[in-house]
Short mmCIF file of C-alpha atoms in Angstrom, two decimals:
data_model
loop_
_atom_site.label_atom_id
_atom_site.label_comp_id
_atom_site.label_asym_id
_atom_site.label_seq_id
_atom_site.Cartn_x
_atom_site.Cartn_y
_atom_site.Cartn_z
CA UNK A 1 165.30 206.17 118.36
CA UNK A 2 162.14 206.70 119.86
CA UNK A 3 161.49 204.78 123.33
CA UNK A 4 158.68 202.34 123.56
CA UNK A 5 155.22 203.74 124.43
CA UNK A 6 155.42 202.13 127.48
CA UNK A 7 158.74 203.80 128.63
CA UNK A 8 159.06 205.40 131.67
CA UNK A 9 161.31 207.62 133.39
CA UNK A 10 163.85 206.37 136.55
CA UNK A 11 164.16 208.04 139.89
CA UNK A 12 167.78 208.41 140.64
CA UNK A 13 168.60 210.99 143.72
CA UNK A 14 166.00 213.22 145.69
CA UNK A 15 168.56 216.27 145.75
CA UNK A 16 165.82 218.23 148.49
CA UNK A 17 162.28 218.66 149.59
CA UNK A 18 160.35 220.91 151.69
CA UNK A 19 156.29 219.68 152.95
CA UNK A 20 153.52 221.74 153.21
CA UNK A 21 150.99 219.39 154.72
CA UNK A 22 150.08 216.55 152.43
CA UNK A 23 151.81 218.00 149.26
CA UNK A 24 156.01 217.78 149.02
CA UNK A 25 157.61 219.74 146.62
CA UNK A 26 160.90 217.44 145.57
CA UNK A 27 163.45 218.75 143.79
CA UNK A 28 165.12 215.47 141.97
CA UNK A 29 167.34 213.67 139.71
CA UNK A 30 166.12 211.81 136.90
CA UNK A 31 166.81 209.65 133.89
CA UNK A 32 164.45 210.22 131.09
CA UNK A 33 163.01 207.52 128.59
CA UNK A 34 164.97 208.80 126.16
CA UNK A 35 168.32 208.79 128.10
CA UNK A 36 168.98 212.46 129.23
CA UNK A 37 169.63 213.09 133.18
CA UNK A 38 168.73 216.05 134.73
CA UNK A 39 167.23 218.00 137.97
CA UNK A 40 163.72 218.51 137.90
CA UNK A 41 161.49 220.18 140.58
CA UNK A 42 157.94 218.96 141.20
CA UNK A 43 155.31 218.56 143.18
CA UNK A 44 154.03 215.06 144.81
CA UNK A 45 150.19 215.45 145.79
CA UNK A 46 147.82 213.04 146.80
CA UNK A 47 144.75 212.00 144.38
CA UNK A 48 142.49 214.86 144.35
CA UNK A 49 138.61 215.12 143.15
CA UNK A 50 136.61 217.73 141.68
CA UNK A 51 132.80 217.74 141.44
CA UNK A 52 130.26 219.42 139.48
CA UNK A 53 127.37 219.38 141.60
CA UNK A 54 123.78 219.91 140.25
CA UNK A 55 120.45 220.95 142.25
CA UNK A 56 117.32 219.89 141.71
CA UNK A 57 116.33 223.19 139.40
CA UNK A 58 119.28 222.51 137.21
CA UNK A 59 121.37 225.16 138.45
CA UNK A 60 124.96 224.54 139.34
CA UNK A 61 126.94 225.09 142.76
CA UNK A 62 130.49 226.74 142.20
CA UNK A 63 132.39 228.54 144.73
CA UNK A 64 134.53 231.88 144.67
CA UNK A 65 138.28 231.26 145.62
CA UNK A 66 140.90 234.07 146.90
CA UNK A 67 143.73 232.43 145.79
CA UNK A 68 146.63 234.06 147.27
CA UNK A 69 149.11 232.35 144.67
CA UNK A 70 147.36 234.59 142.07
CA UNK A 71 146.21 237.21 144.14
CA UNK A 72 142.66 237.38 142.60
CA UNK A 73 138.93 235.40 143.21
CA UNK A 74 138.72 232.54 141.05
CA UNK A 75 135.70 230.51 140.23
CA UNK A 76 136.02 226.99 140.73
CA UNK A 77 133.66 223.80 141.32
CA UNK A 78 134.64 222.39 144.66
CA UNK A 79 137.69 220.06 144.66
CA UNK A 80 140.23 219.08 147.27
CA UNK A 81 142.35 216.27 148.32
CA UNK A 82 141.17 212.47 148.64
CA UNK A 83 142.19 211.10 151.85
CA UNK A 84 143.74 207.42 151.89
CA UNK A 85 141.52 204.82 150.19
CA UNK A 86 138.57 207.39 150.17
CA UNK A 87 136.76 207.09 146.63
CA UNK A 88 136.00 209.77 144.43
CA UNK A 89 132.36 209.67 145.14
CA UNK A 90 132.90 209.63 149.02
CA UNK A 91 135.31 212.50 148.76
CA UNK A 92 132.70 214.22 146.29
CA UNK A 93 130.27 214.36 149.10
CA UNK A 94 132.37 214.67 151.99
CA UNK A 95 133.87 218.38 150.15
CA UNK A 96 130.08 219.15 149.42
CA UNK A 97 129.07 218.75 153.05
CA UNK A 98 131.87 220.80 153.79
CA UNK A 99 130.79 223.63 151.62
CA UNK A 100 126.85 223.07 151.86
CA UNK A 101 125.83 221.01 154.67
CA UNK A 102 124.28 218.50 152.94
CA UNK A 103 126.24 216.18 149.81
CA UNK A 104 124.00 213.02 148.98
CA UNK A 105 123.48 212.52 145.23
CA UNK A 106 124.29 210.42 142.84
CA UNK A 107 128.09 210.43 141.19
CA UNK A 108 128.41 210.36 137.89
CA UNK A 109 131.87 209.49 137.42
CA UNK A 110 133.43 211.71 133.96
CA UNK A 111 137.33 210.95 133.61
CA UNK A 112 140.44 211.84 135.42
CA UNK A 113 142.30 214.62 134.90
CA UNK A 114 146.24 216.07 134.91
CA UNK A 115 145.87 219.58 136.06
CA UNK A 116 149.43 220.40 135.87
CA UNK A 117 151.27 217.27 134.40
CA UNK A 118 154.63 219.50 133.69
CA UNK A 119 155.41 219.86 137.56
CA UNK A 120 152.95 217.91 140.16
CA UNK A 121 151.80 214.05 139.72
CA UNK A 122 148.05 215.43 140.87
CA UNK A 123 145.37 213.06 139.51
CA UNK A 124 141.93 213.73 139.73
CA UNK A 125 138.92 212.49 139.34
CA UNK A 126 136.07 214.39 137.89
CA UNK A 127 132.31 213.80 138.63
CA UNK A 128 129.11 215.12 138.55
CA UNK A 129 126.89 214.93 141.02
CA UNK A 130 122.88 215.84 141.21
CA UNK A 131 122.28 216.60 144.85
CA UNK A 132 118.81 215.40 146.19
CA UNK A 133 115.93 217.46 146.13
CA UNK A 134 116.11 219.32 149.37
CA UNK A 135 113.19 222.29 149.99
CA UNK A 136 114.96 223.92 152.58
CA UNK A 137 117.85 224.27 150.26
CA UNK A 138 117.72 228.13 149.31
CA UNK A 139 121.63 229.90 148.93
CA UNK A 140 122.75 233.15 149.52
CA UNK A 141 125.78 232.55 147.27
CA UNK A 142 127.64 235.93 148.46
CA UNK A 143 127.08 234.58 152.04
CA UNK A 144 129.82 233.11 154.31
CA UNK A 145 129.01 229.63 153.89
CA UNK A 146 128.28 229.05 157.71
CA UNK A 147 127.59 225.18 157.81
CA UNK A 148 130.85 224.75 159.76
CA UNK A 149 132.60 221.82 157.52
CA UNK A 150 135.76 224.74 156.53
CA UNK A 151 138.64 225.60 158.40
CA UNK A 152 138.83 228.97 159.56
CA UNK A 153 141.05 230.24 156.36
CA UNK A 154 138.95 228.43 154.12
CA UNK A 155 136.08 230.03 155.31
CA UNK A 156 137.24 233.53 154.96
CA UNK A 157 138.89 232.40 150.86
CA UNK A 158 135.74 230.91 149.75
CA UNK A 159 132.09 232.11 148.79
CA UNK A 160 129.44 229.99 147.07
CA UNK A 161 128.25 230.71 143.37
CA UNK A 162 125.07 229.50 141.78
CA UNK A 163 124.58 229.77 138.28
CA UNK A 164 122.58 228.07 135.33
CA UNK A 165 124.61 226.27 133.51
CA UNK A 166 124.22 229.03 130.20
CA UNK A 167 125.42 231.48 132.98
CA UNK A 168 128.55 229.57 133.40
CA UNK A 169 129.35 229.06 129.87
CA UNK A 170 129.22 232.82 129.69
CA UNK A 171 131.52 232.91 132.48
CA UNK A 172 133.98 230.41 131.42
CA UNK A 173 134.09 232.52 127.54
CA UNK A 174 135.01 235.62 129.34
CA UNK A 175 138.38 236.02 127.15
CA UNK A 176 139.16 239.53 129.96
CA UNK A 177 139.00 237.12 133.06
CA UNK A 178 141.88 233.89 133.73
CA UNK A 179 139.58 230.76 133.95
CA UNK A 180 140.60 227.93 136.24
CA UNK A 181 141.78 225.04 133.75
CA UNK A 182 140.24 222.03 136.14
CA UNK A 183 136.74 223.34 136.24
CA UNK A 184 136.79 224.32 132.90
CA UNK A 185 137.80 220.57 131.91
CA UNK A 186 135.28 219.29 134.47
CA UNK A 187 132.58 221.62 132.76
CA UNK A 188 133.42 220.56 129.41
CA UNK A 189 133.26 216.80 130.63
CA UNK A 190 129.95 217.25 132.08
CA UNK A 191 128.48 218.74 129.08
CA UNK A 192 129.76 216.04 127.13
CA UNK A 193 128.73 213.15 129.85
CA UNK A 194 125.60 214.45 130.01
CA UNK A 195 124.58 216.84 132.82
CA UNK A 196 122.13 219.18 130.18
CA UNK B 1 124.54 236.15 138.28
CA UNK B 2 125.60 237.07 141.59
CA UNK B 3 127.99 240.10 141.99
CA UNK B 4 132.24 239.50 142.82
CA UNK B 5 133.13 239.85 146.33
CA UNK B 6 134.72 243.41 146.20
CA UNK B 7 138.18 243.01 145.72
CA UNK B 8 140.18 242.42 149.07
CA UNK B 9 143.86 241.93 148.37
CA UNK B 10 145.29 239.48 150.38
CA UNK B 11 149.09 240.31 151.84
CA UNK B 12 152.23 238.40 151.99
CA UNK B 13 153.79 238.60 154.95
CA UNK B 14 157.24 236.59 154.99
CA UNK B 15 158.43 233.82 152.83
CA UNK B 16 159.05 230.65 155.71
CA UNK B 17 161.16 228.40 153.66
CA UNK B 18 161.84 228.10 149.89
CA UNK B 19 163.14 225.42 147.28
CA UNK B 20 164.53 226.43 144.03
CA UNK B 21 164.65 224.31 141.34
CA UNK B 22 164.77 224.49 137.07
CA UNK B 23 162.28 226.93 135.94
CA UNK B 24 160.08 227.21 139.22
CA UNK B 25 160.70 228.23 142.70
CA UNK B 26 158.56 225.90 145.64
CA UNK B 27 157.58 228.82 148.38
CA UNK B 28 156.13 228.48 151.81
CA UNK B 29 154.67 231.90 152.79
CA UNK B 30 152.69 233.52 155.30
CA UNK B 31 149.54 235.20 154.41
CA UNK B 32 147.26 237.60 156.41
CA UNK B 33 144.21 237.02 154.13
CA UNK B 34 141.26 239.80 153.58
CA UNK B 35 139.29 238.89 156.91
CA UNK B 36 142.80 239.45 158.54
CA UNK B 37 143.14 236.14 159.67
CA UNK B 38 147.13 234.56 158.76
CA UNK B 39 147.59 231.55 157.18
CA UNK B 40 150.41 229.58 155.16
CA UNK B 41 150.06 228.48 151.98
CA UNK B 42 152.63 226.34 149.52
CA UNK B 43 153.42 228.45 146.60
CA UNK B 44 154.97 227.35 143.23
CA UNK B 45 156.59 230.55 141.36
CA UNK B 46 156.73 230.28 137.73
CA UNK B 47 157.45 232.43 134.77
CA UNK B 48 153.82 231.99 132.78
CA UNK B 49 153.54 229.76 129.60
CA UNK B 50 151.73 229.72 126.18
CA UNK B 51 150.00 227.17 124.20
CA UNK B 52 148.80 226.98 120.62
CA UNK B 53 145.24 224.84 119.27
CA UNK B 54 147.07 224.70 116.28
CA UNK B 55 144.01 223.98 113.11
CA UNK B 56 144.85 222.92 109.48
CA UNK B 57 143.14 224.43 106.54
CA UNK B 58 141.34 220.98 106.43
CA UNK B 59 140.09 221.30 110.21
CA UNK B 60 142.60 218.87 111.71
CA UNK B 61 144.01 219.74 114.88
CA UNK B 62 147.83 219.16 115.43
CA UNK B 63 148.32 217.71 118.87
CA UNK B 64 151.16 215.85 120.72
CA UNK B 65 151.87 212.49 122.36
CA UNK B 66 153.96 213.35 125.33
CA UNK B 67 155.89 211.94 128.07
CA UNK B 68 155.45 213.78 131.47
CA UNK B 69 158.23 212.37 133.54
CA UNK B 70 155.26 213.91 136.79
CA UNK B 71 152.87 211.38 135.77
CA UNK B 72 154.53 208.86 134.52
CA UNK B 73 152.78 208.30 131.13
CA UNK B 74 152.10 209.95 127.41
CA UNK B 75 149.12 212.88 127.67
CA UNK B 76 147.59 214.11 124.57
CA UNK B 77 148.29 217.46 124.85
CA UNK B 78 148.91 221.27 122.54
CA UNK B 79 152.11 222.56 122.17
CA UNK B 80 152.90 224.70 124.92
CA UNK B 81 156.09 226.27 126.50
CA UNK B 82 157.41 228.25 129.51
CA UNK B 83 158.36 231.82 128.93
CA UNK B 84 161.69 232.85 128.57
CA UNK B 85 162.70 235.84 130.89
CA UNK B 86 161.32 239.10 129.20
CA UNK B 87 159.11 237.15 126.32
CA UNK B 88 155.94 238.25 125.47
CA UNK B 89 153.44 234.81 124.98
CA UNK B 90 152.75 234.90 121.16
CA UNK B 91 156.17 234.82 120.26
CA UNK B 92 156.76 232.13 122.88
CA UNK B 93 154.21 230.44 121.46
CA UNK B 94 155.46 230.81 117.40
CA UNK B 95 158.96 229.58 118.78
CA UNK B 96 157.15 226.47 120.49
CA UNK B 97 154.77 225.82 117.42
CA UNK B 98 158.05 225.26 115.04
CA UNK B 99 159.97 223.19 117.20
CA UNK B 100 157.23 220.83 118.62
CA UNK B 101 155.31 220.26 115.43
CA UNK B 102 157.41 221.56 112.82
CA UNK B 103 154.73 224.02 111.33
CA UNK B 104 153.96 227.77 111.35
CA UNK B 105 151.09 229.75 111.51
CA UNK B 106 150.38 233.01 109.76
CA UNK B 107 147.10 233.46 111.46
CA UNK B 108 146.85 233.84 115.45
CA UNK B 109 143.51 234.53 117.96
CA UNK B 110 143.67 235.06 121.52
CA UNK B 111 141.74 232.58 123.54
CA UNK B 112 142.19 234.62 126.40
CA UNK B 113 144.37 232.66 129.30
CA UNK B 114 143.72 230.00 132.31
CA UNK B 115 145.18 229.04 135.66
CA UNK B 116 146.38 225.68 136.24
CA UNK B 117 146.95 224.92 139.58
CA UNK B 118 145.80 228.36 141.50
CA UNK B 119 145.40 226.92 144.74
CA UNK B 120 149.18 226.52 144.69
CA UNK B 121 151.02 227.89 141.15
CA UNK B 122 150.90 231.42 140.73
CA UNK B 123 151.32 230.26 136.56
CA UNK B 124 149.66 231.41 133.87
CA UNK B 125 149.05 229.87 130.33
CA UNK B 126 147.93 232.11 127.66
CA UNK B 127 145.95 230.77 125.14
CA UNK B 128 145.91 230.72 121.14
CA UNK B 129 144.39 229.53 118.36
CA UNK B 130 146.64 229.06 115.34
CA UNK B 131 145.79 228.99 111.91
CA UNK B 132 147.49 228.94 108.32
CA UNK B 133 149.63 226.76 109.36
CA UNK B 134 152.38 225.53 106.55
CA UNK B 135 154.73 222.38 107.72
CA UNK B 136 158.64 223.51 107.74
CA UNK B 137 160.96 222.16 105.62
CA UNK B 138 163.97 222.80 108.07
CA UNK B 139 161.56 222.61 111.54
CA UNK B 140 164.26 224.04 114.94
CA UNK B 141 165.52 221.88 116.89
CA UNK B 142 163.27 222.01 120.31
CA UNK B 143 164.23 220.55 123.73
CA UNK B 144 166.61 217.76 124.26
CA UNK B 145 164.23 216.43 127.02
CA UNK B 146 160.85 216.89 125.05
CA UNK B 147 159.98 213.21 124.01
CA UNK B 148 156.87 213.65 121.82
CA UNK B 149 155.20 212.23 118.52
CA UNK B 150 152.88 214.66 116.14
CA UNK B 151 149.45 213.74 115.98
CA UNK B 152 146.72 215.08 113.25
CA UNK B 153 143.21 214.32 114.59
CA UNK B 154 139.75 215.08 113.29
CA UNK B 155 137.99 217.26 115.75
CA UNK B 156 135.29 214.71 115.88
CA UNK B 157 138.01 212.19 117.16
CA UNK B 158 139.36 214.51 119.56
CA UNK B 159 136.26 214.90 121.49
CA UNK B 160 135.48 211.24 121.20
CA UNK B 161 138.73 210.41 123.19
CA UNK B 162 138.25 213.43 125.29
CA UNK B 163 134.74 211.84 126.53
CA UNK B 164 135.78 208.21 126.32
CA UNK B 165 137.20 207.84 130.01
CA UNK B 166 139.85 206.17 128.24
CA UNK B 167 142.44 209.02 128.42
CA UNK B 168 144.76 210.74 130.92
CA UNK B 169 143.48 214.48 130.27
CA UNK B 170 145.57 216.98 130.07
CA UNK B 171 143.52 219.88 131.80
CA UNK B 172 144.72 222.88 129.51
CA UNK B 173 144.47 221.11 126.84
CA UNK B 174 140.82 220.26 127.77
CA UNK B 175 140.70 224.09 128.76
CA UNK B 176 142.25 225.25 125.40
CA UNK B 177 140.12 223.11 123.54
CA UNK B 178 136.21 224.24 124.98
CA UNK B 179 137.59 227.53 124.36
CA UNK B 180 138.61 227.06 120.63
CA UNK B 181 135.50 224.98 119.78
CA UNK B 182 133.72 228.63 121.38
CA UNK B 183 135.68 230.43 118.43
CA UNK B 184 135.64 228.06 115.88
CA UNK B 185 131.40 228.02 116.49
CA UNK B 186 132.01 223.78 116.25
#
């Protein structure tokens, strides 16, 4: 028989876990709506936030990742962990002066997303946000980003990207190249929420 | 558009501490990364997946209700399924089309593949369309632990709940789809 909608599963036995800063991966024992126990391994991480940030000219700011976990530059809007009881709009901003220096704008809140809802209870937000007209604003996206907001390995995994946004839908339909599922989603939300 | 940074592997230097668990392996390594500088970094290992945008002849999309024990609650999502040791992803994917939604496709296109998670899963889900799809009489019997429900949604519909704020999103799903509607010229 099929469990109600409104199921869910039960925790019985954390069996072992090993931190890595604000993320524990927990290897535990569970009982499933529909009545099967087993060990399952996953990852608890705290609510996350992703923002697709807009200039004044319509173009979009993305960043280059190296992601050592798949050995290869990725291209990815910039995301990262909330901290506790930070909104999504405060994070947005705080990750943008981070990357840019400067992060006021106005959020357009889109969803939330599961980026991996097989193996980590990651939720997170997705927003766009059109950063204020700024003249001084002029990238050099292959530079290091130099505003001082990164750590130290950040710095040296991440370059900035700016693209139109038909630029990035050509990017994102490269079938040759792995495409990062979040900012994909986050793209596809913004089209449909409205960013042009 | 701006050029890649040339390619500057980075290199593992020692794995600190692992946790092994059913299907993936929880790593804490050391990297030195391409401006030399070290640094750890959490690592989930895990054999790659597949998943299907599965389209009937009268443009419905087959798509599952699901439980995910991770977030506690049902995602819309395409069937999708970790590959066995040695499996190549489209027949991964024809197994997982059969069991999950009981039909089979005569008709396959890449959609090329996506990352996840790859700030900390090295996984990989390769991406299909499927098409010709005819329901099984005698549909395998799939996981004991997959609690799901067949759906058949208008693509119109689809998007609609996609952009209504209303839903939990399933980000390859979200992925798979943009990338089908590409194809499909929808």
């Amino acid at each position: 028989m099929r469990p109600s909608p409104t199921a869910t599963h039960q925790p019985l036995a954390v069996e072992a876990e090993l931190a890595d800063g604000p993320v524990r991966f927990v290897r535990e024992r569970l009982r499933l709506p529909l009545g099967r126990e087993a060990s399952f391994g996953w990852l608890r991480h705290p609510p996350s936030v992703m923002v697709v940030p807009r200039l004044a000219d319509g173009r979009l700011l993305l960043a280059r990742r190296w992601r050592p976990a798949v050995g290869r530059w990725v291209l990815e809007f910039p995301a990262g962990p909330l901290a506790p009881e930070e909104a999504p709009a405060r994070g947005a901003s705080r990750l943008l002066r981070d990357l840019l220096g400067r992060g006021d704008g106005q959020w357009h809140p889109l969803g939330e997303l599961r980026p991996n809802p097989g193996y980590s209870d990651e939720r997170m937000a997705i927003g766009w946000l059109a950063l204020e007209r700024d003249a001084a604003l002029e990238l050099d996206a292959t530079a290091p980003t130099a505003v001082g907001g990164l750590t130290p390995a950040e710095e040296a995994t991440t370059r900035r990207w700016l693209c139109a946004p038909a630029a990035l839908d050509a990017a994102f339909s490269n079938l040759a190249e792995p495409v990062d599922g979040r900012s994909v989603s986050a793209w596809f939300l913004a089209r449909r929420g409205g960013i042009g | 558009m701006a050029p890649l940074p040339a390619p500057e592997p980075s290199r593992q230097l020692e794995t600190i501490a692992a946790l092994d668990a059913r299907k993936i392996r929880f790593e804490l390594n050391r990297y030195a990364l391409p401006s030399g500088l070290e640094a750890t970094f959490g690592v989930i290992r895990h054999p790659g997946a597949s998943l299907a945008v599965p389209l009937l002849d009268d443009g419905r999309v087959v798509i599952l209700r699901q439980y995910r024990f991770a977030v506690a609650c049902r995602l819309l999502e395409f069937p999708a399924g970790t590959l066995d040791a040695g499996e190549d992803p489209l027949s991964t994917m024809e197994r997982e089309l059969q069991e999950e939604t009981g039909y089979a496709a005569n008709r396959w296109d890449s959609l090329g593949a996506l990352l996840p998670c790859p700030g900390y899963s090295d996984e990989v889900i390769h991406l299909f369309l499927a098409r010709g799809l005819t329901p099984l009489e005698h549909p395998p019997a799939g996981d004991d632990d997959e609690d799901l429900e067949v759906l058949l949604m208008e693509p119109a519909r689809l998007d609609a709940a996609i952009a209504s704020g209303d839903e939990a999103l399933d980000a390859k799903s979200v992925t798979a789809w943009y990338r089908a509607r590409q194809l499909l010229g929808l």
